[in-house]
Coordinates of C-alpha atoms and ligand atoms in Angstrom, one line a residue:
M382 CA 23.4 14.5 83.4
G383 CA 24.8 15.7 86.7
G384 CA 22.6 16.9 89.7
K385 CA 20.4 20.0 89.2
A386 CA 22.0 23.3 90.0
P387 CA 19.8 25.3 92.5
H388 CA 19.5 28.5 90.3
R389 CA 18.4 26.6 87.2
K390 CA 15.1 27.9 86.0
V391 CA 14.5 25.3 83.2
A392 CA 15.1 21.6 84.1
A393 CA 17.4 19.7 81.8
G394 CA 15.4 17.4 79.5
T395 CA 12.0 18.9 80.0
P396 CA 9.6 17.0 77.9
G397 CA 8.6 18.8 74.8
E398 CA 11.9 20.9 74.7
I399 CA 14.1 20.4 71.6
T400 CA 16.9 17.9 71.9
N401 CA 20.5 18.3 70.8
S402 CA 20.1 15.8 68.1
E403 CA 17.0 17.5 66.8
V404 CA 19.0 20.8 66.6
A405 CA 21.8 18.9 64.8
A406 CA 19.4 17.3 62.4
M407 CA 18.2 20.8 61.3
F408 CA 21.7 21.9 60.6
R409 CA 22.3 18.8 58.7
T410 CA 19.3 19.2 56.6
L411 CA 20.3 22.7 55.9
A412 CA 23.8 21.6 54.8
D413 CA 22.2 19.0 52.5
L414 CA 19.9 21.5 50.8
L415 CA 22.7 24.0 50.4
A416 CA 24.9 21.4 48.9
I417 CA 22.2 20.3 46.5
E418 CA 21.7 23.9 45.4
G419 CA 25.5 24.2 44.8
A420 CA 26.3 26.6 47.7
N421 CA 29.9 27.3 48.7
P422 CA 31.4 24.1 50.0
F423 CA 33.0 25.9 53.0
R424 CA 29.4 27.2 54.0
V425 CA 28.1 23.8 53.7
E426 CA 30.8 22.3 55.8
A427 CA 30.2 24.9 58.5
Y428 CA 26.7 23.7 59.1
R429 CA 27.8 20.0 59.1
R430 CA 30.4 21.1 61.8
A431 CA 27.7 22.9 63.7
A432 CA 25.6 19.7 63.7
R433 CA 28.6 17.7 65.2
I434 CA 29.3 20.4 67.8
V435 CA 25.7 20.5 69.0
E436 CA 25.6 16.7 69.3
G437 CA 28.8 16.7 71.3
L438 CA 27.7 19.3 73.8
P439 CA 27.8 18.0 77.4
R440 CA 24.3 19.3 78.3
P441 CA 21.0 19.9 76.5
V442 CA 21.5 23.0 74.5
A443 CA 17.9 24.1 75.3
A444 CA 18.8 24.3 79.0
M445 CA 22.0 26.1 78.3
V446 CA 20.1 28.8 76.3
A447 CA 17.4 29.0 79.0
E448 CA 20.1 29.8 81.5
G449 CA 21.7 32.4 79.4
E450 CA 24.9 30.4 78.9
D451 CA 27.4 31.9 76.4
L452 CA 27.6 29.3 73.6
T453 CA 30.5 31.0 71.8
R454 CA 32.8 29.7 74.5
F455 CA 32.5 26.3 72.9
Y456 CA 35.1 25.8 70.1
G457 CA 33.6 26.1 66.7
I458 CA 30.5 28.1 67.6
G459 CA 30.8 31.8 66.6
K460 CA 28.3 34.6 67.0
D461 CA 26.1 33.7 64.0
L462 CA 25.7 30.1 64.9
A463 CA 25.0 30.9 68.6
G464 CA 22.2 33.2 67.4
K465 CA 20.8 30.4 65.2
I466 CA 20.8 28.0 67.9
R467 CA 19.1 30.4 70.3
T468 CA 16.4 30.9 67.6
I469 CA 15.9 27.1 67.2
V470 CA 15.6 26.7 71.0
E471 CA 13.2 29.6 71.4
T472 CA 11.0 29.2 68.3
G473 CA 11.5 25.6 67.2
R474 CA 12.4 26.8 63.7
L475 CA 15.2 27.9 61.7
P476 CA 14.2 30.7 59.2
L477 CA 16.9 29.8 56.6
L478 CA 15.9 26.2 56.6
D479 CA 12.2 27.1 56.1
E480 CA 13.2 29.3 53.2
M481 CA 15.2 26.6 51.6
L482 CA 12.5 24.0 52.1
A483 CA 10.0 26.3 50.4
R484 CA 12.3 27.0 47.5
M485 CA 13.4 23.4 46.7
P486 CA 11.3 20.3 45.9
E487 CA 11.0 18.3 48.9
G488 CA 11.4 15.0 47.1
L489 CA 15.1 15.7 46.7
L490 CA 15.7 15.0 50.4
D491 CA 14.2 11.5 49.9
L492 CA 16.7 10.9 47.2
L493 CA 19.6 11.6 49.6
S494 CA 18.6 8.7 51.8
L495 CA 19.4 6.3 48.9
P496 CA 22.7 4.3 49.0
G497 CA 25.3 6.0 46.8
L498 CA 23.5 9.3 46.5
G499 CA 25.1 12.3 48.2
P500 CA 24.1 15.9 47.6
A501 CA 26.4 16.3 44.6
R502 CA 24.8 13.4 42.8
V503 CA 21.3 14.4 43.6
R504 CA 22.1 17.8 42.3
L505 CA 23.4 16.2 39.1
L506 CA 20.2 14.1 38.8
H507 CA 18.1 17.2 39.3
E508 CA 20.0 19.5 37.0
Q509 CA 20.6 17.0 34.1
L510 CA 17.5 14.8 34.2
G511 CA 15.0 17.0 36.2
I512 CA 14.5 14.2 38.7
E513 CA 12.8 15.3 41.9
T514 CA 11.2 12.2 43.4
L515 CA 11.9 8.5 43.8
R516 CA 9.3 7.6 41.2
E517 CA 11.1 9.9 38.6
L518 CA 14.5 8.3 39.5
E519 CA 13.2 4.8 39.1
D520 CA 11.7 5.6 35.8
A521 CA 14.9 7.2 34.7
I522 CA 16.9 4.2 35.7
R523 CA 14.5 1.8 33.8
A524 CA 14.7 4.0 30.8
G525 CA 18.6 3.6 30.9
K526 CA 19.1 7.3 31.5
L527 CA 21.0 7.1 34.7
R528 CA 24.0 5.1 33.4
R529 CA 24.8 7.9 30.8
L530 CA 25.7 10.2 33.6
P531 CA 29.3 10.3 34.7
G532 CA 29.9 8.1 37.7
F533 CA 26.7 6.0 37.5
G534 CA 26.9 2.4 36.5
P535 CA 24.8 -0.7 36.5
K536 CA 25.9 -1.5 40.1
T537 CA 24.7 1.8 41.5
E538 CA 21.4 1.4 39.5
E539 CA 20.8 -2.0 41.1
K540 CA 21.5 -0.8 44.6
I541 CA 19.2 2.2 44.2
L542 CA 16.4 0.1 42.7
A543 CA 16.6 -2.3 45.6
A544 CA 16.5 0.5 48.1
I545 CA 13.5 2.0 46.6
A546 CA 11.8 -1.3 46.4
R547 CA 12.5 -1.8 50.1
M548 CA 11.2 1.7 51.1
R549 CA 8.0 0.8 49.1
H550 CA 7.6 -2.5 51.0
P551 CA 8.2 -1.7 54.6
G552 CA 7.5 -5.2 55.8
G553 CA 11.2 -6.0 55.2
G554 CA 11.7 -7.6 58.6
R555 CA 11.5 -11.2 59.7
R556 CA 8.4 -13.1 59.1
L557 CA 6.6 -16.0 60.5
L558 CA 7.4 -19.4 59.1
A559 CA 3.8 -20.0 58.1
E560 CA 3.6 -16.6 56.4
V561 CA 6.2 -17.7 53.7
E562 CA 5.2 -21.3 53.3
E563 CA 3.0 -20.9 50.3
T564 CA 5.5 -18.5 48.7
A565 CA 8.4 -21.0 49.2
R566 CA 6.4 -23.9 47.8
A567 CA 5.5 -21.6 44.8
I568 CA 9.2 -20.8 44.2
E569 CA 10.2 -24.5 44.4
T570 CA 7.5 -25.3 41.9
H571 CA 8.7 -22.4 39.7
L572 CA 12.2 -23.6 39.8
G573 CA 11.2 -27.1 39.1
T574 CA 9.5 -26.1 35.8
F575 CA 12.9 -25.0 34.3
P576 CA 13.6 -27.7 31.8
G577 CA 17.1 -28.2 32.9
T578 CA 16.4 -28.5 36.7
I579 CA 17.9 -31.5 38.2
H580 CA 17.3 -30.5 41.9
A581 CA 15.7 -27.4 43.4
A582 CA 14.9 -26.6 47.0
V583 CA 14.4 -23.7 49.4
A584 CA 17.2 -24.1 51.9
G585 CA 18.1 -21.7 54.9
S586 CA 16.0 -21.3 58.0
F587 CA 12.9 -22.2 56.0
R588 CA 14.3 -25.8 55.6
R589 CA 15.3 -25.9 59.2
R590 CA 11.7 -25.0 60.0
K591 CA 12.7 -22.2 62.2
E592 CA 9.7 -20.3 63.7
S593 CA 10.5 -17.2 61.7
V594 CA 12.7 -16.5 58.7
G595 CA 14.6 -13.5 57.4
D596 CA 14.7 -14.4 53.8
L597 CA 14.4 -17.4 51.5
D598 CA 17.6 -19.2 50.2
C599 CA 17.1 -21.3 47.1
V600 CA 19.5 -23.8 45.7
M601 CA 19.3 -25.2 42.1
A602 CA 21.3 -28.0 40.5
V603 CA 21.4 -27.5 36.7
E604 CA 23.9 -27.7 33.8
D605 CA 22.8 -24.4 32.3
G606 CA 23.3 -21.9 35.1
A607 CA 22.6 -18.8 33.1
G608 CA 19.4 -20.2 31.8
A609 CA 18.3 -21.1 35.3
I610 CA 18.9 -17.6 36.6
R611 CA 16.9 -16.1 33.7
H612 CA 14.1 -18.5 34.6
F613 CA 14.2 -17.5 38.3
L614 CA 13.8 -13.9 37.4
T615 CA 10.5 -14.8 35.6
F616 CA 8.9 -15.7 38.9
P617 CA 5.6 -13.9 38.7
R618 CA 5.7 -12.3 42.1
R619 CA 9.1 -10.7 41.5
A620 CA 9.0 -7.0 42.1
E621 CA 12.6 -6.1 41.8
T622 CA 15.9 -7.7 40.8
V623 CA 18.5 -6.7 43.4
S624 CA 21.3 -8.5 41.5
A625 CA 21.7 -11.3 38.9
G626 CA 25.0 -12.9 37.9
I627 CA 25.9 -16.3 36.5
T628 CA 25.7 -18.4 39.6
R629 CA 23.6 -16.3 42.0
A630 CA 20.7 -13.8 42.0
T631 CA 18.7 -11.9 44.6
I632 CA 15.2 -10.6 44.1
L633 CA 12.5 -8.8 46.1
L634 CA 8.9 -10.1 45.9
D635 CA 5.9 -7.8 45.8
D636 CA 5.6 -8.0 49.5
G637 CA 9.2 -7.1 50.1
L638 CA 10.5 -10.6 50.9
Q639 CA 14.0 -11.2 49.7
V640 CA 14.7 -14.4 47.8
D641 CA 18.3 -15.5 47.1
L642 CA 19.2 -18.1 44.5
R643 CA 22.4 -20.1 44.2
V644 CA 22.9 -22.3 41.1
V645 CA 25.4 -25.2 41.0
A646 CA 26.5 -28.1 39.0
P647 CA 24.8 -31.5 40.0
E648 CA 28.1 -32.8 41.4
S649 CA 28.0 -30.0 44.0
W650 CA 24.2 -30.3 44.8
G651 CA 24.7 -32.0 48.3
T652 CA 27.4 -29.6 49.7
T653 CA 25.8 -26.5 48.4
L654 CA 22.3 -27.4 49.8
A655 CA 24.0 -28.3 53.1
Y656 CA 25.9 -24.9 53.1
F657 CA 22.7 -22.9 52.4
T658 CA 20.6 -24.8 54.8
G659 CA 22.9 -23.8 57.6
S660 CA 22.8 -23.0 60.3
R661 CA 25.8 -20.9 60.1
A662 CA 27.2 -22.4 63.3
H663 CA 26.5 -26.0 62.1
T664 CA 28.2 -25.6 58.7
L665 CA 31.1 -23.7 60.3
A666 CA 31.6 -26.6 62.7
L667 CA 31.6 -29.1 59.7
R668 CA 34.1 -27.0 57.9
H669 CA 36.2 -27.0 61.0
L670 CA 36.0 -30.8 61.3
A671 CA 37.1 -31.1 57.6
R672 CA 40.1 -28.8 58.3
E673 CA 41.2 -31.0 61.3
K674 CA 41.2 -34.0 59.0
G675 CA 43.4 -32.1 56.4
W676 CA 40.3 -31.8 54.0
K677 CA 38.7 -28.8 52.5
L678 CA 34.9 -28.2 52.7
N679 CA 33.1 -25.5 50.6
E680 CA 29.9 -25.1 48.6
Y681 CA 31.5 -27.1 45.7
G682 CA 32.4 -30.1 47.5
L683 CA 34.5 -31.9 50.3
F684 CA 38.1 -32.4 49.0
A685 CA 41.3 -34.3 50.1
G686 CA 43.8 -32.4 47.9
E687 CA 42.4 -32.9 44.4
R688 CA 40.3 -35.9 45.3
R689 CA 36.6 -35.4 45.8
L690 CA 35.2 -37.1 48.9
A691 CA 31.6 -35.7 48.7
G692 CA 29.5 -33.3 46.8
P693 CA 26.5 -34.8 44.9
T694 CA 24.4 -35.6 48.0
E695 CA 24.0 -34.3 51.5
A696 CA 24.0 -37.9 52.9
G697 CA 27.4 -38.4 51.2
L698 CA 28.7 -35.4 52.9
Y699 CA 27.7 -36.5 56.4
A700 CA 28.9 -40.1 55.6
A701 CA 32.4 -38.8 54.8
F702 CA 32.5 -37.7 58.4
G703 CA 31.2 -40.9 59.6
M704 CA 27.8 -39.4 60.4
E705 CA 24.3 -40.2 59.8
W706 CA 22.4 -37.7 57.6
I707 CA 21.2 -35.0 60.0
P708 CA 17.6 -33.7 59.5
P709 CA 17.7 -29.9 58.8
E710 CA 15.5 -29.2 61.9
L711 CA 18.4 -30.4 64.1
R712 CA 21.2 -28.4 62.5
E713 CA 21.5 -25.8 65.1
M714 CA 24.6 -26.9 66.9
R715 CA 22.7 -28.4 69.9
G716 CA 24.6 -31.7 70.0
E717 CA 23.6 -33.0 66.5
L718 CA 27.2 -33.6 65.2
A719 CA 28.1 -35.8 68.2
A720 CA 24.8 -37.7 68.0
A721 CA 25.2 -38.2 64.3
S722 CA 28.8 -39.5 64.8
A723 CA 27.5 -41.9 67.5
H724 CA 24.6 -42.9 65.2
R725 CA 22.3 -41.9 68.0
L726 CA 20.2 -39.3 66.3
P727 CA 16.6 -39.3 67.3
E728 CA 14.1 -40.8 64.9
L729 CA 12.0 -37.6 64.6
A730 CA 8.3 -37.9 64.7
T731 CA 6.6 -37.5 61.3
R732 CA 3.2 -36.5 60.0
A733 CA 2.3 -40.2 59.4
D734 CA 2.8 -40.8 63.2
I735 CA 0.1 -38.3 64.2
R736 CA -3.2 -40.0 65.2
G737 CA -4.9 -37.2 67.0
D738 CA -5.1 -33.4 67.4
G739 CA -5.1 -32.0 70.9
R740 CA -7.6 -29.3 70.4
V741 CA -9.7 -27.5 67.7
R742 CA -12.7 -25.1 68.3
G743 CA -16.2 -26.6 68.2
I744 CA -17.8 -23.2 67.8
G745 CA -16.9 -21.0 64.9
P746 CA -16.1 -17.2 65.0
D747 CA -19.7 -16.6 64.1
G748 CA -21.1 -18.6 66.9
R749 CA -22.1 -21.5 64.8
V750 CA -21.4 -25.1 65.8
I751 CA -18.7 -26.4 63.5
V752 CA -18.1 -29.7 65.3
A753 CA -19.1 -31.9 62.3
R754 CA -17.1 -29.9 59.8
Q755 CA -14.0 -30.2 62.2
A756 CA -14.6 -33.9 62.5
E757 CA -14.9 -34.4 58.7
A758 CA -11.6 -32.6 58.1
A759 CA -9.9 -34.6 60.8
R760 CA -11.4 -37.7 59.3
R761 CA -10.0 -36.8 55.9
A762 CA -6.6 -36.3 57.6
G763 CA -6.7 -39.8 59.0
L764 CA -7.0 -38.9 62.6
A765 CA -8.4 -41.3 65.2
W766 CA -9.3 -38.7 67.8
L767 CA -9.9 -35.0 68.1
G768 CA -10.2 -32.7 71.1
I769 CA -13.0 -30.2 70.8
A770 CA -12.1 -27.3 73.0
D771 CA -13.7 -23.9 73.3
P772 CA -13.2 -21.1 76.0
M773 CA -15.6 -21.9 78.9
P774 CA -18.4 -19.6 80.0
G775 CA -17.1 -17.8 83.0
S776 CA -13.5 -18.2 82.0
G777 CA -13.1 -14.6 81.1
L778 CA -11.2 -15.7 78.0
R779 CA -11.9 -14.0 74.7
G780 CA -14.7 -15.7 72.8
A781 CA -15.9 -17.4 75.9
L782 CA -19.1 -19.5 75.1
A783 CA -22.6 -18.8 76.3
E784 CA -24.2 -21.6 78.2
D785 CA -26.5 -22.4 75.3
A786 CA -23.7 -22.6 72.8
L787 CA -22.0 -25.1 75.1
S788 CA -25.0 -27.4 75.1
R789 CA -25.5 -27.2 71.3
R790 CA -21.8 -28.1 71.0
A791 CA -22.3 -31.1 73.3
E792 CA -25.2 -32.4 71.3
A793 CA -23.2 -32.1 68.1
I794 CA -20.3 -34.0 69.7
A795 CA -22.6 -36.8 71.0
R796 CA -24.2 -37.0 67.6
W797 CA -20.9 -37.6 65.8
N798 CA -19.6 -40.0 68.5
R799 CA -22.8 -42.2 68.1
K800 CA -21.8 -42.7 64.4
A801 CA -18.8 -44.7 65.9
I802 CA -16.5 -43.6 63.0
A803 CA -13.2 -41.8 63.2
P804 CA -12.3 -39.5 64.7
R805 CA -13.5 -40.0 68.3
L806 CA -14.3 -36.6 69.6
L807 CA -13.2 -35.6 73.1
P808 CA -15.4 -32.8 74.6
A809 CA -13.0 -30.3 76.2
G810 CA -13.2 -26.8 77.6
I811 CA -10.6 -24.1 77.9
F812 CA -10.3 -22.6 81.5
A813 CA -8.1 -19.7 82.5
I814 CA -5.5 -19.8 85.2
D815 CA -5.0 -16.4 86.8
P816 CA -1.7 -15.2 88.4
S817 CA -3.0 -16.3 91.9
G818 CA -3.4 -19.8 90.7
R819 CA -7.2 -19.7 90.6
I820 CA -8.9 -21.7 87.7
R821 CA -11.9 -20.1 86.1
P822 CA -14.5 -21.4 86.0
D823 CA -14.1 -24.1 88.7
P824 CA -13.2 -27.2 86.6
A825 CA -14.2 -29.9 89.2
P826 CA -17.9 -30.2 88.3
W827 CA -17.1 -30.2 84.6
R828 CA -14.4 -32.8 84.9
A829 CA -16.9 -35.0 86.9
R830 CA -19.2 -34.6 83.8
G831 CA -16.5 -35.9 81.5
L832 CA -15.0 -32.8 80.2
V833 CA -11.3 -32.6 79.3
I834 CA -9.8 -29.7 81.2
V835 CA -7.6 -27.6 79.1
A836 CA -6.2 -24.6 81.1
R837 CA -4.4 -21.5 79.9
P838 CA -2.3 -19.2 82.0
R839 CA -3.5 -15.7 81.7
A840 CA -1.6 -12.7 83.2
T841 CA -3.4 -9.6 84.3
A842 CA -0.4 -7.3 83.9
L843 CA 2.3 -7.1 81.3
H844 CA 5.3 -9.2 82.0
E845 CA 3.8 -10.7 85.1
D846 CA 5.3 -13.9 86.5
M847 CA 2.9 -16.7 86.3
T848 CA 5.1 -19.6 87.8
D849 CA 3.5 -19.7 91.3
G850 CA 0.1 -19.5 89.9
V851 CA 0.5 -22.1 87.3
E852 CA 2.2 -24.4 89.8
K853 CA -0.6 -24.0 92.1
A854 CA -3.3 -24.7 89.6
I855 CA -1.6 -27.8 88.3
A856 CA -1.3 -29.1 91.9
T857 CA -5.1 -29.3 92.1
G858 CA -4.9 -32.4 89.9
L859 CA -7.9 -31.0 87.9
I860 CA -6.0 -30.1 84.8
D861 CA -5.4 -32.4 81.8
I862 CA -3.7 -30.1 79.4
L863 CA -1.9 -26.9 79.9
A864 CA -2.3 -24.8 76.8
T865 CA 0.1 -22.1 75.5
P866 CA 2.2 -22.9 78.6
T867 CA 4.8 -20.2 78.4
G868 CA 2.8 -17.3 76.8
R869 CA 5.5 -16.8 74.2
R870 CA 4.7 -14.9 70.9
V871 CA 6.9 -15.4 67.9
L872 CA 8.5 -12.0 66.9
E873 CA 6.9 -10.3 69.8
S874 CA 7.5 -10.1 73.5
A875 CA 5.8 -12.8 75.6
E876 CA 2.5 -12.3 77.3
F877 CA 4.0 -13.3 80.7
S878 CA 7.0 -14.7 82.3
I879 CA 7.3 -18.2 83.7
D880 CA 10.2 -20.4 85.0
P881 CA 10.2 -23.2 82.4
V882 CA 12.0 -25.7 84.8
R883 CA 9.4 -25.4 87.5
L884 CA 6.6 -25.5 84.9
I885 CA 7.9 -28.6 83.3
E886 CA 8.5 -30.4 86.7
A887 CA 5.0 -29.5 88.0
A888 CA 3.5 -30.8 84.8
R889 CA 5.5 -34.0 85.0
A890 CA 4.6 -34.6 88.6
N891 CA 0.9 -34.2 88.1
D892 CA 0.7 -36.0 84.7
V893 CA -0.4 -32.9 82.9
C894 CA 0.1 -32.7 79.1
L895 CA 2.2 -29.7 78.0
E896 CA 0.9 -28.4 74.7
I897 CA 2.8 -27.3 71.6
C898 CA 0.3 -24.9 70.2
G899 CA 0.4 -24.8 66.3
I900 CA -0.8 -21.3 66.0
P901 CA 2.0 -19.7 63.8
Q902 CA 2.4 -16.7 66.2
R903 CA 2.5 -18.9 69.3
L904 CA 4.3 -22.2 68.7
D905 CA 4.3 -22.6 72.5
L906 CA 6.1 -24.7 74.0
S907 CA 9.0 -23.5 71.8
D908 CA 11.4 -26.0 70.3
V909 CA 14.0 -25.6 73.2
H910 CA 11.3 -25.9 75.9
A911 CA 9.7 -29.0 74.1
R912 CA 13.2 -30.6 74.4
M913 CA 13.5 -29.8 78.0
A914 CA 10.1 -31.2 78.7
R915 CA 10.9 -34.4 76.9
K916 CA 14.1 -34.9 78.9
A917 CA 12.2 -34.3 82.1
G918 CA 9.8 -37.0 81.1
A919 CA 6.7 -34.8 80.8
R920 CA 3.9 -35.5 78.4
I921 CA 3.7 -33.4 75.3
L922 CA 0.7 -32.9 73.1
L923 CA 0.6 -31.2 69.7
A924 CA -2.6 -29.0 69.0
S925 CA -3.6 -27.2 65.9
A926 CA -5.8 -24.9 68.0
A927 CA -7.8 -24.6 64.7
T928 CA -10.6 -22.1 64.7
T929 CA -11.7 -23.3 61.4
P930 CA -11.4 -26.8 59.8
E931 CA -8.8 -25.3 57.2
R932 CA -6.5 -24.4 60.1
Q933 CA -6.0 -28.0 61.3
I934 CA -2.9 -28.0 59.1
Q935 CA -1.4 -25.9 61.9
I936 CA -0.6 -29.0 63.7
G937 CA 2.2 -29.3 61.2
Y938 CA 3.8 -26.1 62.6
A939 CA 3.6 -27.7 66.1
L940 CA 5.2 -30.8 64.7
D941 CA 8.0 -28.8 63.2
Q942 CA 8.9 -27.3 66.5
A943 CA 8.6 -30.8 68.1
R944 CA 11.1 -32.1 65.6
R945 CA 13.5 -29.1 66.3
G946 CA 13.1 -30.2 69.9
W947 CA 14.4 -33.7 69.0
L948 CA 11.1 -35.4 69.7
E949 CA 10.3 -38.9 68.6
A950 CA 6.9 -40.5 68.0
K951 CA 6.9 -42.0 71.4
D952 CA 7.4 -38.7 73.0
L953 CA 4.1 -37.3 71.7
V954 CA 0.6 -38.1 73.1
N955 CA -0.6 -37.6 69.6
T956 CA 0.8 -40.7 68.3
R957 CA -1.4 -43.1 70.3
D958 CA -4.3 -44.8 68.4
T959 CA -6.8 -44.2 71.3
P960 CA -7.7 -40.9 72.9
P961 CA -5.3 -40.1 75.8
F962 CA -8.0 -39.0 78.2
S963 CA -10.1 -41.9 79.5
V964 CA -12.3 -39.4 81.3
A965 CA -13.7 -38.2 78.1
I966 CA -14.7 -41.4 76.6
S967 CA -18.2 -41.5 78.0
G968 CA -18.4 -37.6 78.3
E969 CA -21.3 -35.6 77.5
G970 CA -19.4 -32.3 77.7
Ligands
DGT972 P1 17.4 -16.2 58.3 O1 17.3 -15.9 56.8 O2 17.9 -14.9 59.0 O3 16.1 -16.7 58.9 O4 18.5 -17.3 58.5 P2 19.3 -18.2 57.6 O5 19.8 -19.3 58.4 O6 18.4 -18.7 56.5 O7 20.5 -17.4 57.2 P3 20.9 -16.6 55.8 O8 19.7 -16.4 54.9 O9 21.7 -15.4 56.2 O10 21.9 -17.5 55.1 C1 21.4 -18.9 54.6 C2 22.4 -19.9 55.0 O11 23.5 -19.7 54.2 C3 22.8 -20.0 56.4 O12 22.0 -20.7 57.2 C4 24.2 -20.4 56.2 C5 24.7 -20.0 54.9 N1 25.5 -18.8 55.0 C6 25.2 -17.7 54.5 N2 26.3 -16.8 54.7 C7 27.3 -17.5 55.4 C8 28.5 -17.3 55.9 O13 29.1 -16.2 55.8 N3 29.2 -18.4 56.5 C9 28.6 -19.7 56.6 N4 29.3 -20.6 57.2 N5 27.5 -19.8 56.1 C10 26.7 -18.9 55.6
CA973 CA1 17.5 -17.2 55.1
CA974 CA1 19.9 -15.3 52.6

């Protein structure tokens, strides 16, 4: 908008005043309702045109009306329309629209939002089958009534059912990796129970262990493709079948998650698995390499003319290019193809390398001491040491302990350690770093008593930059571990901002461990930052940050991101047999 004219009484865009697109939407709804009712097409089109004209006006129509501007000077707006616009601006209502809405079932407008359903078809459904709601439409489709109408085929039915299913399950967006883990394993198991299954796997971003996934992509190697698809459709949590053919199918689960399946013959298993594992950029680059050599790469195999060079296994595919097999976590076009060609891929850290967990809670959500239960769980997982870290009294952190809880915790830790069995427990406390760099409470006396100091940057305002504060806090030399170092949140905006280069350098220079927090919503450091930290030579520590013993498995999610960051066993503090913080060995906490 240009500058305000001095004579104007109503400012443009006054809050609460009706906008041009709201006026246009009213005309559009009116046109839809008229069309469903079978009104004269010219009349219907006139209101649609009115909507376009109002949207195209150079200024807020509300301001123009308030200034008494003559709207009929705009092409396409006659006296009648100008009057209706004035009524809408002044009263917020359009009487004709109110009248139509009162007369017609409101569910008909919901039907209009479905793919392939315009006013003419909605009218047909209403008149021929009496359908007024999404539910009635769904029932009619399932009863096979829809396809008897002219112009409605199985394709339309599928599309409509999928759209209705998605409307019913609004959680259609991306999900945390951990959220789909159980479902993915259940699907793999389900696919494996088909008698003809030779191989079955969930590929896609799930297999690459990305922190969030859009949908699940399954691949199956079988001889009987049609049977495999039928079996897939019997997955108990299937809510809708979006499509099902001879080689592929797509379903929606009861929570709205989409699952794709691709079925291939065993001779194509390797190339199909690689194709659907992605990433898109990685597989495109492979295809490009093949073309440069005069070969052809697709889901079915790698071919030189008619001759098959690869297909049955992924390793065979990479070998045909002179490469080592590339772990899925690395397939993001971050240098993995060159490294695989030079046979210099990292030997990624594995679960078996992990000897200790950076931190778990010693006090449960209900205030009870859970030290022994945490230790037992870690013992069963074969860990040699375990950090026990709770938010300190006076830290200002959520769930900060009371003094007496801290001493009960210390007793439980000492009691376990006196048993002299694995894991060795390291008493630790979580302190807060504020934007000025102050650490709360003062860690010095605690450190002198043998407590491992875990510090968490904590902003006081949204999007605050914590770089200076964290640098200053690290420089005190009092911090052992920096927890959730960058404040990132998966699928949400970060808690604060921080310069990762300066953060990593400060940690390296002061021998502070940078944590990869395994809480699925955090995964902080990220894969990319973990890789930067390794290159810079900083120490990296995985932590489950488990609030209950069951959650100790979260260390696996931290490990996933470490692997995506190209980290080897030697890059992780967790792979040492002895606890990394000597200060804690005799600690009383
Ligand atoms: P997501 O589901 O958004 O978390 O990410 P992805 O990587 O699972 O992507 P998705 O589900 O769209 O496709 C799965 C894989 O299939 C993808 O990683 C690569 C492969 N793919 C799918 N469509 C194409 C395509 O048009 N070109 C290429 N090169 N690959 C594709
Ligand atoms: Ca996917
Ligand atoms: Ca997909």
